[in-house]
CSV table of C-alpha atoms and ligand atoms in Angstrom, one decimal:
chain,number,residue,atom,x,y,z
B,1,UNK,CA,19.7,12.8,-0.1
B,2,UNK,CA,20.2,11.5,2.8
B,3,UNK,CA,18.9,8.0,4.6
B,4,UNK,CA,18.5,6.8,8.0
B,5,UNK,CA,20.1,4.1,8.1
B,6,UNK,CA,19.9,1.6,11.8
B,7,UNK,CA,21.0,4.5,13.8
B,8,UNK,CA,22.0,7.5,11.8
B,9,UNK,CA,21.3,9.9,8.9
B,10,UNK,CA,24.3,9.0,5.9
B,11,UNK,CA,24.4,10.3,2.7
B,12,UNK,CA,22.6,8.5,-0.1
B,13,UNK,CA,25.9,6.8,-1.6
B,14,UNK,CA,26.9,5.4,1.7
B,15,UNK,CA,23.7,3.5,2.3
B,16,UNK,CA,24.5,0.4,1.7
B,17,UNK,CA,23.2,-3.3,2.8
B,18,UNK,CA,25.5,-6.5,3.1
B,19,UNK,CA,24.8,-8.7,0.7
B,20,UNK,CA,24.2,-11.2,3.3
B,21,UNK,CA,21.2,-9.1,4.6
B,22,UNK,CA,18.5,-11.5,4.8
B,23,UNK,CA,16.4,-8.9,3.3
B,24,UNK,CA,18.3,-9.8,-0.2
B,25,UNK,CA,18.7,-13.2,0.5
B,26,UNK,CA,15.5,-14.1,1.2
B,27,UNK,CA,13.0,-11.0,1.2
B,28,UNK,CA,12.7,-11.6,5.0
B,29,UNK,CA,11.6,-8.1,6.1
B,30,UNK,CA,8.7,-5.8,6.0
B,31,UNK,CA,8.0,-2.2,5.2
B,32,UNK,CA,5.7,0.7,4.9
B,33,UNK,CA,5.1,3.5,2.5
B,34,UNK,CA,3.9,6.9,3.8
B,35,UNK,CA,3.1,10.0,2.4
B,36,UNK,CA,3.8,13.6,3.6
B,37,UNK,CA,1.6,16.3,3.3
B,38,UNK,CA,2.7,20.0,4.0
B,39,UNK,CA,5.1,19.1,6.1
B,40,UNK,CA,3.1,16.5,8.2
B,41,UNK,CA,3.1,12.8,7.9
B,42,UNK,CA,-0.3,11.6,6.9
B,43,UNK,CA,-1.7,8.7,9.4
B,44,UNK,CA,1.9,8.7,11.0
B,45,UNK,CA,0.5,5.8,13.8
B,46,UNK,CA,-1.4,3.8,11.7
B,47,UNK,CA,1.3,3.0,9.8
B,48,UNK,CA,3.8,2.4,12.5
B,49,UNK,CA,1.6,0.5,14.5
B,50,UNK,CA,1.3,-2.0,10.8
B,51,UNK,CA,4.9,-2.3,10.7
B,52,UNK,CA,5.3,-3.2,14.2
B,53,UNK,CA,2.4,-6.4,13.4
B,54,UNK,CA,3.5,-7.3,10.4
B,55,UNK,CA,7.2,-7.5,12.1
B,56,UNK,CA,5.3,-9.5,15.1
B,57,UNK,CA,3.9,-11.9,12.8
B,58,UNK,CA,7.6,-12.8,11.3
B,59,UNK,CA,8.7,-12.6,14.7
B,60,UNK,CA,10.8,-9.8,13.8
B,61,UNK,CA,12.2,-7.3,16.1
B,62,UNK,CA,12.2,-3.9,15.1
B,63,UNK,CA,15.6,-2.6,16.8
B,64,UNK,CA,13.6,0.9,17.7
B,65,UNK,CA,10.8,1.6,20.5
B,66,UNK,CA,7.7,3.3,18.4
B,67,UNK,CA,7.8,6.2,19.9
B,68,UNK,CA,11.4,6.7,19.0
B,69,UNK,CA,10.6,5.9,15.1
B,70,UNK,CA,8.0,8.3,14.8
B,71,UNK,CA,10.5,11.1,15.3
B,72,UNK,CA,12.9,9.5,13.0
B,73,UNK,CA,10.7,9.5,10.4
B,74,UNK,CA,10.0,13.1,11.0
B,75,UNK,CA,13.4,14.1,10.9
B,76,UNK,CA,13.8,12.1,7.5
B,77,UNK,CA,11.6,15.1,6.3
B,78,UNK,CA,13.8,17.9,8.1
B,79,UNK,CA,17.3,16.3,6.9
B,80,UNK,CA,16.1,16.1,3.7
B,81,UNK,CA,14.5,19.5,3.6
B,82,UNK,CA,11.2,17.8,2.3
B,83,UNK,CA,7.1,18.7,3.2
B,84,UNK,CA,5.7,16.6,0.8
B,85,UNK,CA,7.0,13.2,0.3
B,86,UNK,CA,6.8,9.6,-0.1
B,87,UNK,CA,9.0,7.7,2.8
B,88,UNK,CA,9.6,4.5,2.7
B,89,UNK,CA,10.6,2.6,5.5
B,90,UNK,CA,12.1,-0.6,5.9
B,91,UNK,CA,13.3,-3.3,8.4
B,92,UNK,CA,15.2,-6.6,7.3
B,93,UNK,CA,16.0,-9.4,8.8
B,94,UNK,CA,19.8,-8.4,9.0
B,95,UNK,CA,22.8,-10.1,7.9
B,96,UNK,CA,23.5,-13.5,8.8
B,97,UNK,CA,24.5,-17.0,6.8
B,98,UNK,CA,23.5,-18.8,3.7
B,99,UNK,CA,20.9,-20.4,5.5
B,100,UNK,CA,17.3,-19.3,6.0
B,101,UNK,CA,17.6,-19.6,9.8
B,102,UNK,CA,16.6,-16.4,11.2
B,103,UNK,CA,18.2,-17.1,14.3
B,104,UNK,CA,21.5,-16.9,12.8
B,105,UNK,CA,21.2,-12.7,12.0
B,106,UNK,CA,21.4,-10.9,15.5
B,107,UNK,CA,19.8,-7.7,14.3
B,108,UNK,CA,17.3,-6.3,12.1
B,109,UNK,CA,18.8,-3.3,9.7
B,110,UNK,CA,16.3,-0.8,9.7
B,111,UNK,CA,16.2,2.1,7.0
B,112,UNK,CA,14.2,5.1,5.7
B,113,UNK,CA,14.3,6.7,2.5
B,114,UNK,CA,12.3,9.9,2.1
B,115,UNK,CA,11.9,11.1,-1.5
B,116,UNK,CA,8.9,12.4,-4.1
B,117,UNK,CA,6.2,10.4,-6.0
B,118,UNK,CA,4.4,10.0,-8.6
B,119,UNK,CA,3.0,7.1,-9.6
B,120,UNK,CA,0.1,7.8,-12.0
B,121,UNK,CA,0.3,10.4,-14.6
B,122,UNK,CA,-1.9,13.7,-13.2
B,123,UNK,CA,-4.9,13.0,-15.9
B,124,UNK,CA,-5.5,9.7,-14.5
B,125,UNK,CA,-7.1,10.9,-11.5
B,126,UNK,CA,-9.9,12.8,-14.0
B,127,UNK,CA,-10.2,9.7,-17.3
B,128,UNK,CA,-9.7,7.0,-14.6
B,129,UNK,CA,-7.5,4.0,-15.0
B,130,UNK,CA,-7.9,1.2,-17.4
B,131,UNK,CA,-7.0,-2.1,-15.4
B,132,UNK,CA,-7.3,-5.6,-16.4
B,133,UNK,CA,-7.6,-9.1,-14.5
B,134,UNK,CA,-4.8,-11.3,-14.3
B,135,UNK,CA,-4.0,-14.9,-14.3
B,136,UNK,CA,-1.7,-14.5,-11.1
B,137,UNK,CA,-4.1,-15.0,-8.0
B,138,UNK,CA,-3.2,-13.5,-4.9
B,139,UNK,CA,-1.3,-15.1,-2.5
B,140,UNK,CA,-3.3,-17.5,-0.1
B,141,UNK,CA,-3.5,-15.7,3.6
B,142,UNK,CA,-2.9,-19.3,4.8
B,143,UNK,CA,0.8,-19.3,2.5
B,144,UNK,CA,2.0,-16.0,2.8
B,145,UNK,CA,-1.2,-13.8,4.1
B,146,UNK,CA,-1.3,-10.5,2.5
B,147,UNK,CA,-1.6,-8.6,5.4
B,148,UNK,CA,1.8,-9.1,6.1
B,149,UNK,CA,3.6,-6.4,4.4
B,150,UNK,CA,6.6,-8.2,3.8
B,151,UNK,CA,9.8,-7.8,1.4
B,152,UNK,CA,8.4,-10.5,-0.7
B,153,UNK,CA,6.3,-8.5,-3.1
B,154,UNK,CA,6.3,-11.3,-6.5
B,155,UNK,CA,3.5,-12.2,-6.2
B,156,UNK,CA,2.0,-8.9,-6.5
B,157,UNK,CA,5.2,-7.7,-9.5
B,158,UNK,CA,4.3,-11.1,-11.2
B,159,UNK,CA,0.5,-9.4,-11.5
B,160,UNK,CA,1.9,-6.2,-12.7
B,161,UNK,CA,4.1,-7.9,-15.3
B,162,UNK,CA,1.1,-9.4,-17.2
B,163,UNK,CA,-0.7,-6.2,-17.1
B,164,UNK,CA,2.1,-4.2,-18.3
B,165,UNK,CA,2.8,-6.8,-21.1
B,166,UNK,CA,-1.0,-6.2,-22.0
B,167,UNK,CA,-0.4,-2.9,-22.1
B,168,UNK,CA,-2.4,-1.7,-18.4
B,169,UNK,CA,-0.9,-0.2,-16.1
B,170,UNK,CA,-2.4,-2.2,-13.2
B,171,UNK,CA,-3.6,-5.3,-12.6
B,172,UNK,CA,-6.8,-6.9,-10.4
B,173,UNK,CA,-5.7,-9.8,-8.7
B,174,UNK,CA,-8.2,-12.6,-7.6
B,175,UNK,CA,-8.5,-15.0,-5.0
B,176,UNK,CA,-7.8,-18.3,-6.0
B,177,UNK,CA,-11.8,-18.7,-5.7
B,178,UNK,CA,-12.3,-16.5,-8.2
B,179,UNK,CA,-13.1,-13.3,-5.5
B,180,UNK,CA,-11.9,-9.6,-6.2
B,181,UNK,CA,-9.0,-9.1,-3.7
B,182,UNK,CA,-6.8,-5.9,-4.6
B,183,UNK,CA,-4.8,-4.6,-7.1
B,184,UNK,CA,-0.7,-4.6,-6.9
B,185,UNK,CA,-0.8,-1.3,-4.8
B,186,UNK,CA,-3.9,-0.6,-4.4
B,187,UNK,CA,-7.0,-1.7,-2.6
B,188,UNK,CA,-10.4,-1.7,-5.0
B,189,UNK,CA,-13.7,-0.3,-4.0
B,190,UNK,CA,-17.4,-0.1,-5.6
B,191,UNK,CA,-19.8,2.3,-5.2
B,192,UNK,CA,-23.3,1.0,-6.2
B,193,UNK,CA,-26.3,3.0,-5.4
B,194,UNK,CA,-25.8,4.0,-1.4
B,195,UNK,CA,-23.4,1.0,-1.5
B,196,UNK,CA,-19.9,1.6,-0.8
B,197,UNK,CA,-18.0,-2.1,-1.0
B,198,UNK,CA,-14.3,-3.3,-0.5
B,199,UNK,CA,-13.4,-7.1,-0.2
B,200,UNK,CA,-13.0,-7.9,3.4
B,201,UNK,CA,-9.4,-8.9,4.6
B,202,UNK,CA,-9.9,-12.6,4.8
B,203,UNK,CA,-9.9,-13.2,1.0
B,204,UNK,CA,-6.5,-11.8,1.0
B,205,UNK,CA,-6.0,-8.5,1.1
B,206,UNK,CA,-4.1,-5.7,2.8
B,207,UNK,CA,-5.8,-3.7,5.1
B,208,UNK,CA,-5.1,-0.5,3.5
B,209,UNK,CA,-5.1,2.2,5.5
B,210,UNK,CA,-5.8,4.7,3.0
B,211,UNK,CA,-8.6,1.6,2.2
B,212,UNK,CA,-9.7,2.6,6.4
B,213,UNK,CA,-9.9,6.6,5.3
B,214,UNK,CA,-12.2,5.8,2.4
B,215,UNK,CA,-14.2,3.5,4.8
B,216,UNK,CA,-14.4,6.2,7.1
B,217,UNK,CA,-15.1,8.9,4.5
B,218,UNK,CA,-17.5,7.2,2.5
B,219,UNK,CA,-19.5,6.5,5.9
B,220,UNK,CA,-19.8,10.5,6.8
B,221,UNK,CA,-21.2,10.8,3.4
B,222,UNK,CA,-23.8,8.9,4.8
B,223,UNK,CA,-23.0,5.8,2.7
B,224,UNK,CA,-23.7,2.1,3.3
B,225,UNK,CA,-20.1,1.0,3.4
B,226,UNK,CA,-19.8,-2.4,3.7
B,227,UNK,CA,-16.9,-5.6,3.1
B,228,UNK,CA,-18.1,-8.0,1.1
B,229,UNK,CA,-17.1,-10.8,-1.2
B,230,UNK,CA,-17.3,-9.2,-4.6
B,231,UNK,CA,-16.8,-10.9,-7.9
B,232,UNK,CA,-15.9,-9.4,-11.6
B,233,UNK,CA,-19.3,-9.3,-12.5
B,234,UNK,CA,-20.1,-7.1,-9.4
B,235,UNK,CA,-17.1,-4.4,-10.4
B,236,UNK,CA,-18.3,-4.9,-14.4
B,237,UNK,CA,-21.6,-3.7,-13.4
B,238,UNK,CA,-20.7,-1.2,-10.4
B,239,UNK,CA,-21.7,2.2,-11.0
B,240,UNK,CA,-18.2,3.4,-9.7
B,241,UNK,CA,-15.0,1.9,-9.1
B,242,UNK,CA,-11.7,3.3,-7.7
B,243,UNK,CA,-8.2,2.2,-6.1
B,244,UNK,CA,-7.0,3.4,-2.7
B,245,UNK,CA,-3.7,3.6,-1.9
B,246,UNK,CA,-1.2,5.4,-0.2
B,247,UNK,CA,1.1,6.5,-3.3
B,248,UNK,CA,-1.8,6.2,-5.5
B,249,UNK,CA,-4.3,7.7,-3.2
B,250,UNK,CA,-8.2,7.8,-4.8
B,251,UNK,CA,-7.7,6.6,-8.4
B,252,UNK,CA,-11.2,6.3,-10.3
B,253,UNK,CA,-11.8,3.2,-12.8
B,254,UNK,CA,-12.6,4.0,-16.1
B,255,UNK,CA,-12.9,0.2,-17.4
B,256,UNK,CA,-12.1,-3.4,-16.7
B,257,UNK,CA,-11.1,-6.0,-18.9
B,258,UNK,CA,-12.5,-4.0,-21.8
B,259,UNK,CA,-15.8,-3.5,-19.9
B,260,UNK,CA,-16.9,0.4,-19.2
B,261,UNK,CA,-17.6,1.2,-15.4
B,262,UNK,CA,-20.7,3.6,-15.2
B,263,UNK,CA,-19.8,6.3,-17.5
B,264,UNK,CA,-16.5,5.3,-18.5
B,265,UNK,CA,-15.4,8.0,-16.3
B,266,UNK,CA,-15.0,9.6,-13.2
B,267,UNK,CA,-18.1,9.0,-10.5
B,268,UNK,CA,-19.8,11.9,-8.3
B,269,UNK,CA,-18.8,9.7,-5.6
B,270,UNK,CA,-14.9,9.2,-6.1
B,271,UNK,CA,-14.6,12.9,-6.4
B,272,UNK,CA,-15.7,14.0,-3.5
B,273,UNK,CA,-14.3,11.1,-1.9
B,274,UNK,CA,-11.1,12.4,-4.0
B,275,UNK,CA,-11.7,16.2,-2.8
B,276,UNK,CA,-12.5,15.0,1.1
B,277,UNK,CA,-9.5,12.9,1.3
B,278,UNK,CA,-7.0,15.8,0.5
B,279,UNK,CA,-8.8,17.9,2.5
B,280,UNK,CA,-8.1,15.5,5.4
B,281,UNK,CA,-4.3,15.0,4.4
B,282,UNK,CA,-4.3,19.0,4.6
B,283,UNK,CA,-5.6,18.7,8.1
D,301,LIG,N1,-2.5,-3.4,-1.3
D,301,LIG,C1,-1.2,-3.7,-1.5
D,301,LIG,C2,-0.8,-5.0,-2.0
D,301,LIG,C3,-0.2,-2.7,-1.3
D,301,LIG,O1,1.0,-2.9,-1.4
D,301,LIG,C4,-2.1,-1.2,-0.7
D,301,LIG,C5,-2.9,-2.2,-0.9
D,301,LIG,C6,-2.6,0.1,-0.1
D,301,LIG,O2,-2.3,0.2,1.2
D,301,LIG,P1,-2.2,1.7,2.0
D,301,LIG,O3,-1.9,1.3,3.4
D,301,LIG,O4,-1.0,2.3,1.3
D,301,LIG,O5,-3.4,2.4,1.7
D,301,LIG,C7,-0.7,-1.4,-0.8
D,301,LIG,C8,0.4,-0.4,-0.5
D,301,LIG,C9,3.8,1.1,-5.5
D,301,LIG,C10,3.7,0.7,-4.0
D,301,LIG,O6,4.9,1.5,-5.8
D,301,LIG,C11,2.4,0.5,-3.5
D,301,LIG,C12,2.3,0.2,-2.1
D,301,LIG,C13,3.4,0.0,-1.4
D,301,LIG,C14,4.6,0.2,-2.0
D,301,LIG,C15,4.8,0.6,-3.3
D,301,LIG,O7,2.9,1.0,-6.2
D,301,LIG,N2,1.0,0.0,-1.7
């Protein structure tokens, strides 16, 4: 396999990071993961256009015009010999001292891995997922705000740990107000009669942009989508629930905290929402 890596394609075992990369040191960086469908990167500019803000908000420098990355990230593909993938792409801080001072690190290292995913098993996407609440609330926008899509992902691997060691495979994260946010991954929606409802941003979430495609999707279906401060009680007794998410892309909710959603399975609406959303990455 091979990586871009700051300004050239190297083979997978030469792709290496100092140690003193302040992306290690410190998990001073941020990153995207996109998917590639047939050959063509799905939402290419949305997700460039992220990085770039998230990097502006760290006061980050990503050493590569937009423009320029775009066809980077398309040749990770070529390279690679790869039409569907998963690419990850990443910009640290770079290396500098044993001090947080970000001043002391001249230039970001930026690099790109493209390679397949899976990250559900394929019967998932029929049964639905089992998740469960966790003790770990998300991150407070005004300490670290999720919308960032930084390197520093424990608060988010904390939340998976206790699902995992309660046997779930994902976890619903709170606000520390008690609010729905997200999942690890994965945004969460409801669908209640002609109701289609995501937390707004503001509690603390990332603004998905497969979260923006089911927004979009949802509202040519002639549906009432809407953000909206949801609690548990809302999802418990939502006829439909499912995760958005690049990697994960429309995973229906089968039951929360030991509570059934609807009919335990997958919703009329999360198919087609399922079926219109490949459709679109086909495009
Ligand atoms: N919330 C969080 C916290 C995320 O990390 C999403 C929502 C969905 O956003 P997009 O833009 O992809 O619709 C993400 C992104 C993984 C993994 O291995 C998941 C993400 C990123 C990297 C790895 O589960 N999700």
């Amino acid at each position: 396999m091979k990586i871009f890596l700051n300004d050239k394609f190297v083979d997978q075992s030469k792709a290496m990071l100092s140690v003193f990369d302040h992306g290690v040191l410190y998990g001073d960086g941020v990153f995207e993961g996109i998917r590639a469908y047939g050959g063509k990167i799905f939402k290419l500019e949305e997700h460039v256009e992220r990085l770039y803000e998230s990097a502006h908000t760290i006061m980050l420098k990503v050493p590569m015009e937009q423009k320029e990355l775009c066809e980077v990230l398309k040749k990770s593909l070529k390279v690679n010999d790869l039409t569907d993938a998963y690419i990850r792409l990443v910009v640290t801080r770079g290396v500098g001292d044993l001090g947080l001072d970000p001043r002391k690190c001249p230039k970001a290292s930026l690099f790109i891995i493209s390679d397949k995913i899976q990250l559900y098993p394929k019967a998932i996407y029929e049964k639905g997922l089992e998740i469960v609440t966790v003790a770990t609330q998300r991150n407070v926008p005004e300490a670290l705000n999720p919308q960032i899509k930084s390197l520093n992902y424990l608060n988010n691997i904390l939340a998976k740990i206790e699902a995992v060691n309660a046997g779930y495979q994902e976890a619903l994260m709170l606000s520390h107000s008690g609010y729905v946010t997200e999942c690890t991954g994965e945004n969460v929606f409801l669908v209640k009669g002609n109701q289609l409802l995501t937390p707004p941003p503001y509690i603390g979430v990332l603004k998905g942009i497969t979260r923006d495609v089911a927004m979009d999707l949802g509202q040519r279906m002639g549906l009432d989508v809407k953000e909206d401060l949801l609690t548990r009680h809302d999802l418990y007794n939502a006829d439909e629930v499912f995760l958005t998410g690049t990697a994960a892309e429309i995973i229906p909710v089968s039951k929360i905290d030991g509570r059934k959603i609807g009919l335990g399975k997958r919703g009329k609406i999360t198919q087609r929402l399922q079926e219109d959303y490949h459709a679109l990455t086909l495009q």
